Amino acid sequence: MTGRRRRWWIGGAALVGVVGGVLALVLLRPGPVLLDPDEFVGVTRVEQNSHVPPPGWTGCDLSVGPWMSVSSPDTDTALELGPHGRAGAAIVVQPSWSPRSAPEQIEHLSMLGEQCAAGNSVSSGRFAIEPLDGLAPGEVGWRTRYEEPLEWGEYVVVALDEKRLLAVGFETTEEEPPVDMEHLVERAKQGAEQFPAGG
């Protein structure tokens, strides 16, 4: 083999290696997800793209989750944060039989939150609920707390368009939140952009 051929062969082998490496990266790259676990501290377990209701249920018929949705493809993310709690997000599609659009559902949830705050569960002192401040138009959210045993969380629902809602939440048994809720919602909104309506 001449020097020129040897150099060409070495260069070709290097090119094949580079192309193969790029293809491997493409093949290993995960598909779109609502929440990237690398954006959060202390994640010990992740479940992606399967029906997992986000935490933050209240017992007051406020939760929005896959059980009342049509979701295709599955888009949910659930994050376990070790002993500190869990967080998650889901895109919920209003079913065809629903009388409400997604923005109307936001208004309905706001009304239900007010009713819940005036209900017997709150007056007994075992449960507390309060609206979250500083949310953008088209969003509703609340903080809930159970006293015995202690468990509290925050839950935000966002109207993505006329038919889809984004539900985001966390819950914990510790006094400090396991994640920053503003950060959680913002990352979930960015993730939702990867799942356009009808996509």
XYZ file of C-alpha atoms in Angstrom:
199
model
C 0.000 0.000 0.000
C 1.449 3.361 -0.967
C 1.712 6.267 1.419
C -1.124 8.074 -0.350
C -3.448 5.042 -0.150
C -2.568 4.441 3.464
C -3.388 8.053 4.361
C -6.706 7.807 2.458
C -7.595 4.571 4.263
C -6.770 6.069 7.652
C -8.796 9.177 6.833
C -11.700 7.049 5.595
C -11.653 4.953 8.752
C -11.718 8.098 10.841
C -14.650 9.425 8.798
C -16.550 6.165 9.261
C -15.878 6.354 12.998
C -17.182 9.911 13.211
C -20.315 9.095 11.190
C -20.918 5.977 13.273
C -20.566 7.995 16.468
C -23.050 10.594 15.234
C -25.541 7.890 14.253
C -25.158 6.255 17.654
C -25.883 9.582 19.354
C -28.948 10.089 17.180
C -30.212 6.591 17.934
C -29.612 6.975 21.668
C -31.166 10.446 21.902
C -34.447 10.194 23.859
C -37.691 11.332 22.316
C -39.530 14.420 23.500
C -40.448 14.491 27.194
C -42.384 16.917 29.357
C -39.777 17.053 32.111
C -36.073 16.389 31.654
C -34.767 14.842 34.905
C -31.387 16.488 34.316
C -33.068 19.850 35.023
C -33.789 18.847 38.633
C -31.721 17.953 41.675
C -32.075 14.699 43.591
C -34.046 12.645 41.063
C -33.869 8.956 42.002
C -36.449 7.475 39.611
C -38.039 8.605 36.345
C -41.069 7.388 34.432
C -41.573 8.898 30.986
C -44.312 8.835 28.359
C -46.838 6.675 30.175
C -50.024 7.551 32.039
C -48.894 8.796 35.456
C -51.133 11.354 37.198
C -49.105 14.317 38.454
C -49.132 14.667 42.235
C -51.135 17.302 44.033
C -54.614 15.786 44.320
C -56.870 17.396 46.886
C -59.850 15.139 47.498
C -62.021 18.025 46.308
C -62.474 16.909 42.697
C -59.805 19.388 41.600
C -57.244 17.081 40.085
C -56.868 16.911 36.340
C -55.335 13.687 35.165
C -55.246 10.979 32.531
C -58.305 9.247 33.976
C -60.487 11.987 32.445
C -58.414 12.603 29.340
C -57.706 11.369 25.877
C -53.934 11.445 25.484
C -52.069 10.193 22.421
C -49.205 9.783 22.427
C -48.738 9.376 26.174
C -46.797 12.356 27.441
C -46.626 12.115 31.223
C -43.485 12.463 33.330
C -43.137 11.304 36.943
C -40.052 12.130 39.022
C -39.234 10.499 42.357
C -37.057 12.806 44.454
C -35.778 10.311 46.983
C -37.091 10.924 50.503
C -38.076 14.481 49.604
C -41.219 13.750 47.586
C -42.265 13.505 43.975
C -43.146 15.748 41.064
C -44.739 15.275 37.688
C -46.519 16.688 34.670
C -49.116 15.514 32.158
C -50.827 16.838 29.065
C -54.568 16.300 29.339
C -56.825 16.411 26.297
C -60.413 17.395 26.992
C -62.561 14.459 25.834
C -64.890 15.023 22.914
C -67.925 14.691 25.167
C -66.730 17.432 27.527
C -68.946 20.539 27.437
C -65.949 22.753 28.270
C -62.955 23.970 26.338
C -59.601 23.939 28.106
C -59.834 27.655 29.075
C -63.363 27.057 30.392
C -62.061 24.103 32.394
C -59.526 26.442 34.027
C -62.381 28.704 35.157
C -64.313 25.670 36.390
C -61.335 24.460 38.434
C -60.957 27.916 39.969
C -64.591 27.771 41.097
C -64.116 24.266 42.493
C -61.088 25.489 44.448
C -63.185 28.189 46.090
C -65.880 25.647 46.962
C -63.263 23.306 48.381
C -61.848 26.073 50.593
C -65.323 26.610 52.033
C -66.028 22.914 52.569
C -66.158 20.642 55.581
C -62.691 19.184 55.041
C -61.145 22.615 55.596
C -63.359 23.602 58.538
C -62.344 20.432 60.378
C -58.745 21.676 60.482
C -57.297 18.488 59.029
C -56.954 19.874 55.520
C -56.040 23.278 54.082
C -56.172 24.692 50.571
C -55.194 28.091 49.243
C -54.830 29.498 45.718
C -51.362 30.107 44.344
C -50.525 33.718 43.561
C -48.651 35.097 40.582
C -49.976 32.699 37.958
C -50.356 33.817 34.355
C -53.741 34.202 32.620
C -55.067 30.802 31.614
C -53.566 29.132 34.694
C -54.998 28.038 38.015
C -53.256 26.487 40.984
C -53.393 25.825 44.683
C -51.396 24.652 47.657
C -52.887 21.894 49.792
C -51.860 20.477 53.138
C -52.972 17.476 55.178
C -52.025 17.683 58.848
C -52.163 14.048 59.973
C -50.014 12.606 58.589
C -48.290 15.674 57.214
C -48.386 15.839 53.434
C -48.578 18.933 51.298
C -48.104 19.941 47.708
C -48.738 22.414 44.937
C -50.636 21.844 41.704
C -50.962 24.075 38.632
C -53.126 23.585 35.547
C -52.379 25.524 32.353
C -54.556 25.861 29.250
C -52.254 25.049 26.310
C -54.927 25.628 23.659
C -58.678 25.091 23.246
C -58.591 21.351 23.985
C -55.431 20.633 25.969
C -54.425 21.253 29.558
C -51.019 20.917 31.162
C -51.177 19.649 34.754
C -48.053 20.029 36.912
C -47.533 19.277 40.588
C -45.398 18.121 43.479
C -46.040 16.688 46.922
C -43.888 16.016 49.954
C -43.970 15.055 53.616
C -41.191 17.506 54.447
C -41.535 21.178 55.340
C -39.463 22.379 52.380
C -40.668 21.894 48.789
C -38.743 19.215 46.846
C -38.629 21.448 43.749
C -39.250 25.078 42.929
C -42.785 25.197 41.529
C -42.098 28.101 39.178
C -39.156 26.199 37.717
C -41.247 23.028 37.457
C -44.070 24.755 35.580
C -41.711 26.603 33.247
C -39.853 23.419 32.319
C -43.146 21.583 31.754
C -44.382 24.374 29.465
C -41.180 24.143 27.444
C -41.562 20.377 27.269
C -45.182 20.727 26.111
C -43.995 22.683 23.073
C -42.561 19.408 21.769
C -46.074 17.943 21.680
C -48.097 20.199 19.364
C -51.853 19.791 19.082
C -52.685 16.914 16.799
C -49.048 15.786 16.849
